[in-house]
Amino acid sequence: MPSIRLTLVNNAKQTQRTAVILKVNDSGSQDLLEEIRTLAKNKLRLKKAKTLYLTQGIELNDPSWLINGKVAQDSLIFVSCGEGYVGQTAASSSSTTTQEAPTDQEGSVESVGKSLDSLQLESEASATIAILAKKSYIDPDANSQLNRTAMLPGMRRVIGQPDLHPGNQYPIGATFITQKLIYPALIGNDIGCGMAVYKTRLSSNIKPQKIVDKLHHLEGRWTEGDPHAFLITKLGEEHAETGRAHLDQLGTVGGGNHFAEFVVVEKLVDQELCESFGLSDANTYLIVHSGSRKFGQSVLEYSNSMQTKAEKKHLGIDATSEVGQEYLRQHDLACAWAKTNRELIAHRVLARLNAEEDAEKILDIWHNNVEQKIIEDVDSVNPCWIHRKGAAPSDRGLVVIPGSRGHFSYLVMPQGEQHKNGFSLAHGAGRLLPRAKALQKRPQASKQASISALQTTNLGSSVICEDTDLLFEEQPDAYKEITDIIDDLGPFVKVVAILRPICTYKMRKEARA
């Protein structure tokens, strides 16, 4: 029976390591991975052994790699007790932008690509990995997730934006470029989530408390009009049934990091561009961040139900297949539904202030979607698929990059060599703390004083959020510094204007949908 020599390393304390010889067979049984965990617990004296990582933070979850040469003789296996990969990574050893990536140092973008080459699940071109962060903190778990996506079949390029942070399975704040295959799981369930910005007739001198007093009855079904008729005017009569089951959510912000926020211009940085977009420091602007709500979830679930066992194993779909084409059709409708949702949110919010009639939309962009594009330095003939998960498109003009509550937001214009950042930008500040850890920062004493402190920010803006847990999950300290994000994007953007928040609407406990 053939065998493979491995060195097991305590991921958390890497001076602890032990050599083992593992007998393997052609069946590739999952027992091989369990045997490694058992050996690690006994020889490294670990109370539990949960996750196995290869070099660069790639998770070893397929026992066949131990048989078919994906895992070479004498490989290092980092054994985790539940913590993220803490070994040397591209982000922790030399976080870099694609413009200044070293070419001959261990841990560089190029060396990561080379080290992954032997682990590719297909024999075609390897995926390259870049993380566009020098100042911004990158969580090791996010880096590990990013590296794992580089191994997916058809993957050509993986780019972590400065706001990169861990997701449930795949990272958020990232761009994934594939050929032939599309990956619904990379986009997730909130298909079409994005940002819209409106210029309103409200004066920039408006008092935050006036807005707070007016913003009521924005939860639940829109009752001042017919949501189905509103949807048809945007999608067309041929899609009259699209998302009809979720009309109670049309025009609602939702939870998580979604919001409707009034802002004023703090600084007109590029006067010429500001004039071209009609930006003025005399007006108040509205930023809406929301997506496709439960409609997007239904699209993802339907796609999963249609996939074959082989497709589900790799989570990818041939874009030209019947399943692929149907997913793309439903995906595009979910994106349209999400954009319509943002329009109705803006209408409802501005109607409370009698400012809905002459509001002017400045931009509306998706940051959760997949689209096709020719990328010359990947393939000048055959189009690629750009998957964006929490990544704003940089090939559609003006982009808004919001800070956390109580921080400035930035209007930017993409510039420079956009192929180096995957034709994408950060979609916000990005989480610094997972939600559970942010909740742990909630003080047990003086609870009401702490809540009040988060409802009025350091910039003097008001935050409307009647869910106490959500208020603490979304506190400014739970997010990265937006100035670091903008600095890291320096080669790829020109700042047009800086926006100051005056009132952020998250949710009220009023007949939520």
Coordinates of C-alpha atoms in Angstrom, one line a residue:
M1 CA 0.0 0.0 0.0
P2 CA 1.5 3.4 -1.0
S3 CA 2.3 6.0 1.7
I4 CA 3.0 9.7 2.0
R5 CA 5.3 11.5 4.4
L6 CA 3.9 14.6 6.0
T7 CA 4.9 17.1 8.7
L8 CA 2.1 18.1 11.0
V9 CA 2.4 21.6 12.4
N10 CA 0.5 23.2 15.3
N11 CA -1.1 26.1 13.4
A12 CA -1.2 28.3 16.6
K13 CA 2.3 27.4 17.8
Q14 CA 4.4 26.4 14.8
T15 CA 7.4 25.3 16.8
Q16 CA 5.4 22.2 17.6
R17 CA 5.6 19.8 14.7
T18 CA 5.9 16.1 14.0
A19 CA 6.7 13.9 11.1
V20 CA 4.2 11.1 10.2
I21 CA 3.8 8.5 7.5
L22 CA 0.3 8.1 6.2
K23 CA -0.8 5.0 4.3
V24 CA -3.1 5.8 1.4
N25 CA -5.2 3.9 -1.0
D26 CA -7.0 4.7 -4.3
S27 CA -10.4 5.1 -2.7
G28 CA -9.5 8.6 -1.3
S29 CA -11.6 7.9 1.8
Q30 CA -12.5 10.8 4.0
D31 CA -11.0 8.7 6.8
L32 CA -7.6 9.9 5.6
L33 CA -8.3 13.4 6.8
E34 CA -9.7 12.1 10.1
E35 CA -6.6 10.0 10.5
I36 CA -4.4 13.1 10.1
R37 CA -6.5 14.9 12.8
T38 CA -6.2 11.9 15.1
L39 CA -2.4 11.8 14.6
A40 CA -2.2 15.6 15.3
K41 CA -4.2 15.3 18.5
N42 CA -2.0 12.5 19.8
K43 CA 1.4 13.7 18.6
L44 CA 1.0 17.4 19.0
R45 CA -1.1 17.0 22.2
L46 CA -4.0 19.1 20.8
K47 CA -7.4 18.9 22.6
K48 CA -9.1 19.0 19.2
A49 CA -8.0 19.1 15.6
K50 CA -10.5 20.8 13.3
T51 CA -9.2 22.3 10.1
L52 CA -6.2 21.2 8.0
Y53 CA -4.3 23.8 6.0
L54 CA -1.6 23.5 3.3
T55 CA 1.0 26.2 2.8
Q56 CA -0.5 29.6 1.8
G57 CA -3.6 28.8 3.9
I58 CA -5.3 26.5 1.4
E59 CA -7.7 24.2 3.3
L60 CA -7.1 20.5 2.8
N61 CA -10.6 19.2 2.6
D62 CA -10.3 16.7 -0.3
P63 CA -8.6 13.4 0.6
S64 CA -8.0 12.6 -3.1
W65 CA -5.2 15.3 -3.0
L66 CA -3.2 12.9 -0.9
I67 CA -3.3 10.3 -3.6
N68 CA -3.2 12.2 -6.9
G69 CA -0.1 14.3 -6.2
K70 CA -1.8 17.5 -5.3
V71 CA -0.2 17.1 -1.9
A72 CA 3.5 16.3 -2.4
Q73 CA 5.7 14.1 -0.3
D74 CA 7.1 15.9 2.8
S75 CA 4.4 18.6 2.7
L76 CA 3.6 20.7 5.7
I77 CA 0.1 20.3 7.1
F78 CA -1.0 23.1 9.5
V79 CA -3.5 21.7 12.0
S80 CA -6.0 24.2 13.4
C81 CA -8.2 23.9 16.5
G82 CA -10.7 26.3 15.0
E83 CA -8.6 29.4 14.6
G84 CA -7.8 30.8 11.1
Y85 CA -4.6 30.0 9.3
V86 CA -1.8 31.9 10.9
G87 CA 1.2 30.8 8.8
Q88 CA 3.1 33.0 6.4
T89 CA 0.7 34.4 3.8
A90 CA 0.7 36.9 0.9
A91 CA -1.2 39.3 3.1
S92 CA 0.7 38.9 6.4
S93 CA 4.2 38.7 5.0
S94 CA 4.0 41.4 2.4
S95 CA 0.6 43.0 1.8
T96 CA 0.9 44.8 -1.5
T97 CA -0.8 46.3 -4.4
T98 CA -0.5 44.7 -7.8
Q99 CA 1.6 47.5 -9.0
E100 CA 4.4 46.9 -6.5
A101 CA 4.2 43.2 -6.0
P102 CA 7.7 41.7 -5.6
T103 CA 8.7 39.1 -8.2
D104 CA 11.3 37.0 -6.3
Q105 CA 10.3 37.0 -2.6
E106 CA 8.5 34.3 -0.8
G107 CA 4.9 35.4 -0.1
S108 CA 4.7 37.7 -3.1
V109 CA 1.8 37.7 -5.4
E110 CA 3.8 35.9 -8.0
S111 CA 5.2 33.3 -5.6
V112 CA 1.7 32.6 -4.3
G113 CA 0.6 31.9 -7.9
K114 CA 3.5 29.6 -8.4
S115 CA 2.9 27.7 -5.2
L116 CA -0.7 27.2 -6.1
D117 CA 0.2 25.9 -9.5
S118 CA 0.9 22.4 -8.3
L119 CA -2.5 22.4 -6.5
Q120 CA -4.7 23.5 -9.4
L121 CA -7.6 21.2 -10.0
E122 CA -7.2 21.5 -13.8
S123 CA -4.1 21.7 -16.0
E124 CA -4.9 25.0 -17.6
A125 CA -3.4 28.4 -16.6
S126 CA -3.0 29.0 -12.8
A127 CA -5.0 31.7 -11.0
T128 CA -3.0 34.7 -9.8
I129 CA -3.7 36.3 -6.4
A130 CA -3.3 39.9 -5.4
I131 CA -4.4 41.8 -2.3
L132 CA -4.6 45.6 -2.7
A133 CA -3.7 46.4 0.8
K134 CA -0.8 48.2 2.4
K135 CA -2.4 50.1 5.2
S136 CA -5.7 48.2 5.6
Y137 CA -5.7 45.2 7.9
I138 CA -6.4 41.8 6.3
D139 CA -7.8 39.1 8.5
P140 CA -5.8 35.8 8.1
D141 CA -9.2 33.9 7.7
A142 CA -10.1 36.2 4.7
N143 CA -6.7 35.5 3.2
S144 CA -7.2 31.8 3.6
Q145 CA -10.6 32.0 1.9
L146 CA -9.1 34.0 -0.9
N147 CA -6.4 31.5 -1.5
R148 CA -8.9 28.6 -1.6
T149 CA -10.9 30.3 -4.3
A150 CA -7.7 30.4 -6.5
M151 CA -7.9 26.6 -6.6
L152 CA -11.4 26.5 -8.1
P153 CA -11.6 25.1 -11.7
G154 CA -11.6 27.9 -14.3
M155 CA -10.3 30.5 -11.9
R156 CA -7.8 32.9 -13.6
R157 CA -7.4 35.8 -11.2
V158 CA -8.4 36.5 -7.6
I159 CA -8.2 40.1 -6.2
G160 CA -8.7 41.1 -2.6
Q161 CA -9.8 44.7 -2.2
P162 CA -8.6 46.7 0.8
D163 CA -11.9 46.1 2.5
L164 CA -11.4 42.3 2.3
H165 CA -12.8 40.4 5.3
P166 CA -14.0 36.8 5.9
G167 CA -17.4 35.6 4.8
N168 CA -19.2 32.4 5.7
Q169 CA -17.4 30.4 3.0
Y170 CA -15.9 32.9 0.6
P171 CA -14.4 36.3 1.3
I172 CA -16.2 39.6 1.0
G173 CA -14.5 42.5 -0.7
A174 CA -13.1 40.5 -3.5
T175 CA -13.1 40.0 -7.3
F176 CA -12.9 36.6 -8.9
I177 CA -12.2 36.2 -12.7
T178 CA -13.0 32.9 -14.3
Q179 CA -13.4 31.5 -17.8
K180 CA -16.1 29.0 -18.9
L181 CA -17.4 28.5 -15.3
I182 CA -19.6 30.7 -13.2
Y183 CA -19.8 30.4 -9.4
P184 CA -23.2 31.4 -7.8
A185 CA -21.7 30.7 -4.4
L186 CA -19.1 33.5 -4.9
I187 CA -21.9 36.0 -5.4
G188 CA -24.0 34.6 -2.6
N189 CA -27.7 35.2 -1.9
D190 CA -27.9 39.0 -2.0
I191 CA -27.6 39.2 -5.8
G192 CA -27.6 42.8 -7.1
C193 CA -26.8 44.4 -3.7
G194 CA -25.3 47.8 -4.4
M195 CA -25.3 51.6 -3.8
A196 CA -27.3 54.4 -5.2
V197 CA -26.7 58.1 -4.6
Y198 CA -29.4 60.8 -5.1
K199 CA -29.1 64.6 -5.1
T200 CA -32.0 66.1 -3.2
R201 CA -33.4 69.6 -3.0
L202 CA -32.9 69.6 0.8
S203 CA -30.6 72.2 2.0
S204 CA -27.2 71.1 3.4
N205 CA -28.1 73.1 6.5
I206 CA -31.0 70.7 7.5
K207 CA -30.8 69.6 11.1
P208 CA -30.3 65.9 11.7
Q209 CA -33.1 65.8 14.3
K210 CA -35.6 67.0 11.7
I211 CA -34.7 64.0 9.5
V212 CA -34.9 61.6 12.5
D213 CA -38.3 62.9 13.4
K214 CA -39.6 62.3 9.9
L215 CA -38.2 58.9 9.1
H216 CA -41.0 56.6 10.3
H217 CA -43.1 53.8 8.7
L218 CA -40.3 52.7 6.3
E219 CA -40.5 49.1 7.4
G220 CA -42.8 46.5 5.8
R221 CA -44.9 46.7 2.6
W222 CA -45.2 50.0 0.9
T223 CA -48.8 51.1 1.4
E224 CA -48.7 54.5 -0.2
G225 CA -48.7 52.9 -3.6
D226 CA -48.8 49.6 -5.5
P227 CA -45.4 47.9 -5.2
H228 CA -46.3 45.4 -8.0
A229 CA -47.2 48.3 -10.4
F230 CA -43.9 50.0 -9.4
L231 CA -42.0 46.9 -10.2
I232 CA -43.6 46.4 -13.6
T233 CA -42.7 50.0 -14.6
K234 CA -39.1 49.1 -14.0
L235 CA -38.9 45.5 -15.2
G236 CA -41.6 45.6 -17.9
E237 CA -44.8 43.7 -18.3
E238 CA -43.0 40.5 -19.5
H239 CA -41.6 40.2 -16.0
A240 CA -44.9 40.8 -14.1
E241 CA -44.4 37.7 -12.0
T242 CA -40.7 38.2 -11.2
G243 CA -40.2 38.5 -7.5
R244 CA -43.9 39.0 -6.9
A245 CA -43.7 36.7 -3.9
H246 CA -41.4 39.2 -2.2
L247 CA -43.3 42.4 -2.8
D248 CA -43.6 42.9 1.0
Q249 CA -39.8 43.5 1.0
L250 CA -39.7 45.8 -2.1
G251 CA -38.7 49.2 -0.9
T252 CA -37.2 48.0 2.4
V253 CA -33.6 48.5 3.5
G254 CA -33.1 45.1 5.2
G255 CA -30.6 44.2 7.9
G256 CA -26.8 43.8 8.3
N257 CA -24.8 46.6 6.9
H258 CA -27.6 48.0 4.7
F259 CA -28.7 51.6 5.2
A260 CA -30.2 54.8 3.9
E261 CA -28.0 57.7 4.8
F262 CA -28.3 61.5 4.3
V263 CA -24.9 63.2 3.6
V264 CA -23.6 66.6 2.8
V265 CA -20.5 67.6 0.9
E266 CA -17.6 68.1 3.3
K267 CA -15.2 69.0 0.5
L268 CA -15.4 69.3 -3.3
V269 CA -12.0 67.8 -4.1
D270 CA -12.1 67.9 -8.0
Q271 CA -14.0 71.0 -8.9
E272 CA -14.2 70.1 -12.6
L273 CA -15.7 66.6 -12.0
C274 CA -18.0 68.0 -9.3
E275 CA -19.4 70.5 -11.8
S276 CA -19.8 67.8 -14.5
F277 CA -22.0 65.7 -12.1
G278 CA -23.8 68.7 -10.7
L279 CA -22.4 68.2 -7.2
S280 CA -22.8 71.1 -4.8
D281 CA -22.2 71.8 -1.1
A282 CA -25.6 73.5 -1.0
N283 CA -27.6 70.3 -1.2
T284 CA -28.1 67.2 0.9
Y285 CA -27.6 63.8 -0.8
L286 CA -29.0 60.4 -0.1
I287 CA -27.0 57.1 -0.2
V288 CA -29.0 53.9 -0.4
H289 CA -27.3 50.5 0.3
S290 CA -29.5 47.5 -0.2
G291 CA -30.0 44.5 -2.4
S292 CA -32.5 41.9 -3.7
R293 CA -33.6 40.7 -0.2
K294 CA -35.3 37.3 -0.2
F295 CA -35.7 37.3 -4.0
G296 CA -31.9 36.9 -4.4
Q297 CA -31.9 34.0 -1.9
S298 CA -34.6 32.2 -3.9
V299 CA -32.5 32.5 -7.1
L300 CA -29.5 31.0 -5.4
E301 CA -31.6 28.2 -3.9
Y302 CA -33.2 27.4 -7.3
S303 CA -29.7 27.3 -8.9
N304 CA -28.4 24.9 -6.3
S305 CA -31.4 22.6 -6.8
M306 CA -30.7 22.5 -10.5
Q307 CA -27.0 21.6 -10.3
T308 CA -25.7 18.1 -10.8
K309 CA -23.7 16.3 -8.0
A310 CA -20.5 17.1 -10.0
E311 CA -21.4 20.8 -10.2
K312 CA -22.3 20.9 -6.5
K313 CA -18.9 19.3 -5.6
H314 CA -17.0 22.2 -7.2
L315 CA -19.8 24.8 -6.8
G316 CA -19.3 25.9 -10.4
I317 CA -21.6 25.8 -13.4
D318 CA -20.7 25.8 -17.1
A319 CA -22.0 29.2 -18.2
T320 CA -23.2 27.8 -21.6
S321 CA -25.2 25.0 -20.0
E322 CA -29.0 25.0 -19.5
V323 CA -28.5 25.5 -15.7
G324 CA -25.9 28.2 -16.3
Q325 CA -28.1 30.1 -18.7
E326 CA -31.1 29.9 -16.4
Y327 CA -29.0 31.1 -13.5
L328 CA -27.7 34.1 -15.5
R329 CA -31.3 35.0 -16.5
Q330 CA -32.5 34.9 -13.0
H331 CA -29.4 36.7 -11.8
D332 CA -30.0 39.6 -14.1
L333 CA -33.6 39.8 -13.0
A334 CA -32.5 39.8 -9.3
C335 CA -30.1 42.6 -10.1
A336 CA -32.9 44.6 -11.7
W337 CA -35.1 43.8 -8.7
A338 CA -32.4 45.1 -6.4
K339 CA -32.0 48.3 -8.3
T340 CA -35.8 48.8 -8.2
N341 CA -35.7 48.1 -4.5
R342 CA -33.2 51.0 -4.0
E343 CA -35.3 53.3 -6.1
L344 CA -38.4 52.6 -4.0
I345 CA -36.4 53.0 -0.8
A346 CA -35.2 56.4 -1.9
H347 CA -38.8 57.3 -2.9
R348 CA -40.2 56.3 0.5
V349 CA -37.4 58.0 2.5
L350 CA -37.5 61.3 0.5
A351 CA -41.3 61.3 0.6
R352 CA -41.2 61.6 4.3
L353 CA -39.4 64.9 3.8
N354 CA -41.4 66.0 0.8
A355 CA -38.3 65.8 -1.4
E356 CA -39.1 62.9 -3.7
E357 CA -40.4 64.7 -6.7
D358 CA -37.2 66.3 -8.0
A359 CA -34.5 64.0 -6.7
E360 CA -31.8 63.3 -9.2
K361 CA -30.0 59.9 -9.3
I362 CA -26.2 60.4 -9.5
L363 CA -25.3 56.8 -9.7
D364 CA -26.5 53.2 -9.0
I365 CA -24.0 50.4 -9.1
W366 CA -24.1 46.7 -8.1
H367 CA -21.3 45.2 -6.0
N368 CA -22.7 41.7 -5.8
N369 CA -23.0 40.3 -9.3
V370 CA -21.3 38.4 -12.2
E371 CA -20.8 39.8 -15.7
Q372 CA -18.9 39.0 -18.8
K373 CA -16.0 41.0 -20.1
I374 CA -13.0 40.7 -22.4
I375 CA -9.9 41.1 -20.3
E376 CA -6.9 41.5 -22.7
D377 CA -4.2 40.3 -20.4
V378 CA -6.2 37.1 -19.6
D379 CA -7.6 36.3 -23.0
S380 CA -8.0 38.8 -25.8
V381 CA -10.5 36.7 -27.7
N382 CA -12.6 34.7 -25.2
P383 CA -14.6 36.7 -22.6
C384 CA -14.1 36.2 -18.9
W385 CA -16.6 36.2 -16.1
I386 CA -16.0 38.8 -13.4
H387 CA -17.6 37.8 -10.1
R388 CA -17.8 40.6 -7.6
K389 CA -18.6 40.0 -3.9
G390 CA -18.6 43.3 -2.1
A391 CA -16.6 44.9 -4.9
A392 CA -17.8 48.0 -6.8
P393 CA -17.3 48.0 -10.6
S394 CA -14.6 50.5 -11.8
D395 CA -15.6 50.5 -15.4
R396 CA -18.9 52.4 -15.1
G397 CA -17.8 55.8 -14.0
L398 CA -18.4 57.4 -10.6
V399 CA -18.3 55.2 -7.5
V400 CA -19.3 55.9 -3.9
I401 CA -17.2 54.2 -1.2
P402 CA -19.0 54.7 2.2
G403 CA -17.2 54.7 5.5
S404 CA -18.8 53.2 8.6
R405 CA -21.4 55.1 10.6
G406 CA -19.8 58.3 11.9
H407 CA -17.1 58.4 9.2
F408 CA -16.8 60.2 5.9
S409 CA -17.7 58.6 2.6
Y410 CA -15.9 59.2 -0.7
L411 CA -17.1 59.8 -4.3
V412 CA -14.3 58.6 -6.5
M413 CA -13.6 58.3 -10.2
P414 CA -11.7 55.2 -11.4
Q415 CA -8.4 55.9 -13.1
G416 CA -5.2 54.1 -14.0
E417 CA -4.7 50.5 -15.2
Q418 CA -8.0 49.0 -14.1
H419 CA -7.1 45.5 -15.2
K420 CA -4.7 45.3 -12.3
N421 CA -7.5 45.6 -9.8
G422 CA -9.9 43.4 -11.7
F423 CA -12.0 46.4 -12.9
S424 CA -13.2 46.7 -9.3
L425 CA -12.9 48.8 -6.2
A426 CA -13.6 48.4 -2.5
H427 CA -17.4 48.8 -1.7
G428 CA -16.9 50.3 1.7
A429 CA -14.7 50.3 4.8
G430 CA -14.9 46.5 5.3
R431 CA -15.4 44.8 8.7
L432 CA -12.5 44.8 11.1
L433 CA -14.4 42.7 13.8
P434 CA -16.8 39.8 13.2
R435 CA -20.3 40.6 14.4
A436 CA -19.9 38.3 17.4
K437 CA -16.8 40.1 18.6
A438 CA -18.4 43.5 18.0
L439 CA -21.2 42.4 20.3
Q440 CA -18.7 41.4 22.9
K441 CA -17.6 45.1 23.1
R442 CA -21.0 46.0 24.3
P443 CA -20.6 47.1 28.0
Q444 CA -22.8 45.5 30.6
A445 CA -22.8 48.6 32.8
S446 CA -24.2 52.0 31.6
K447 CA -25.9 50.2 28.7
Q448 CA -28.2 53.1 27.8
A449 CA -25.4 55.5 27.8
S450 CA -23.5 53.3 25.4
I451 CA -26.5 53.1 23.1
S452 CA -26.9 56.9 23.1
A453 CA -23.2 57.3 22.3
L454 CA -23.7 55.1 19.1
Q455 CA -26.9 57.0 18.1
T456 CA -24.9 60.2 17.9
T457 CA -21.6 59.9 16.2
N458 CA -18.3 61.7 16.6
L459 CA -19.2 63.7 13.5
G460 CA -22.5 64.8 15.0
S461 CA -24.6 62.6 12.8
S462 CA -27.6 60.7 14.0
V463 CA -28.1 56.9 13.7
I464 CA -31.6 55.4 13.7
C465 CA -31.3 51.8 14.7
E466 CA -33.8 50.3 17.2
D467 CA -32.2 46.9 17.2
T468 CA -29.6 47.1 20.0
D469 CA -27.6 44.1 18.8
L470 CA -27.4 45.5 15.3
L471 CA -26.4 48.9 16.6
F472 CA -23.4 47.4 18.3
E473 CA -22.6 45.1 15.4
E474 CA -22.4 48.1 13.1
Q475 CA -20.5 50.4 15.5
P476 CA -17.7 52.4 13.8
D477 CA -15.0 50.5 15.7
A478 CA -16.2 47.3 14.0
Y479 CA -15.0 48.6 10.7
K480 CA -11.6 49.5 9.1
E481 CA -10.4 53.0 8.7
I482 CA -12.0 54.4 5.5
T483 CA -8.9 56.6 4.9
D484 CA -6.7 53.5 4.8
I485 CA -9.1 52.0 2.2
I486 CA -8.9 55.1 0.0
D487 CA -5.1 55.4 0.4
D488 CA -4.7 51.7 -0.7
L489 CA -6.8 52.4 -3.8
G490 CA -4.7 55.4 -4.6
P491 CA -3.3 54.1 -8.0
F492 CA -6.8 53.3 -9.1
V493 CA -9.0 56.2 -8.1
K494 CA -9.2 60.0 -8.1
V495 CA -11.2 61.4 -5.1
V496 CA -14.0 63.6 -6.5
A497 CA -15.7 64.7 -3.2
I498 CA -15.8 63.8 0.5
L499 CA -19.2 63.4 2.1
R500 CA -20.2 63.9 5.7
P501 CA -23.0 61.8 7.2
I502 CA -25.8 63.7 9.0
C503 CA -28.4 60.9 9.5
T504 CA -28.2 57.2 8.9
Y505 CA -31.4 55.0 8.8
K506 CA -30.8 51.3 9.7
M507 CA -34.2 50.1 11.1
R508 CA -37.1 50.8 13.3
K509 CA -39.3 48.2 15.0
E510 CA -42.3 49.0 12.9
A511 CA -43.9 46.1 11.1
R512 CA -40.7 44.7 9.6
A513 CA -40.8 42.6 6.5

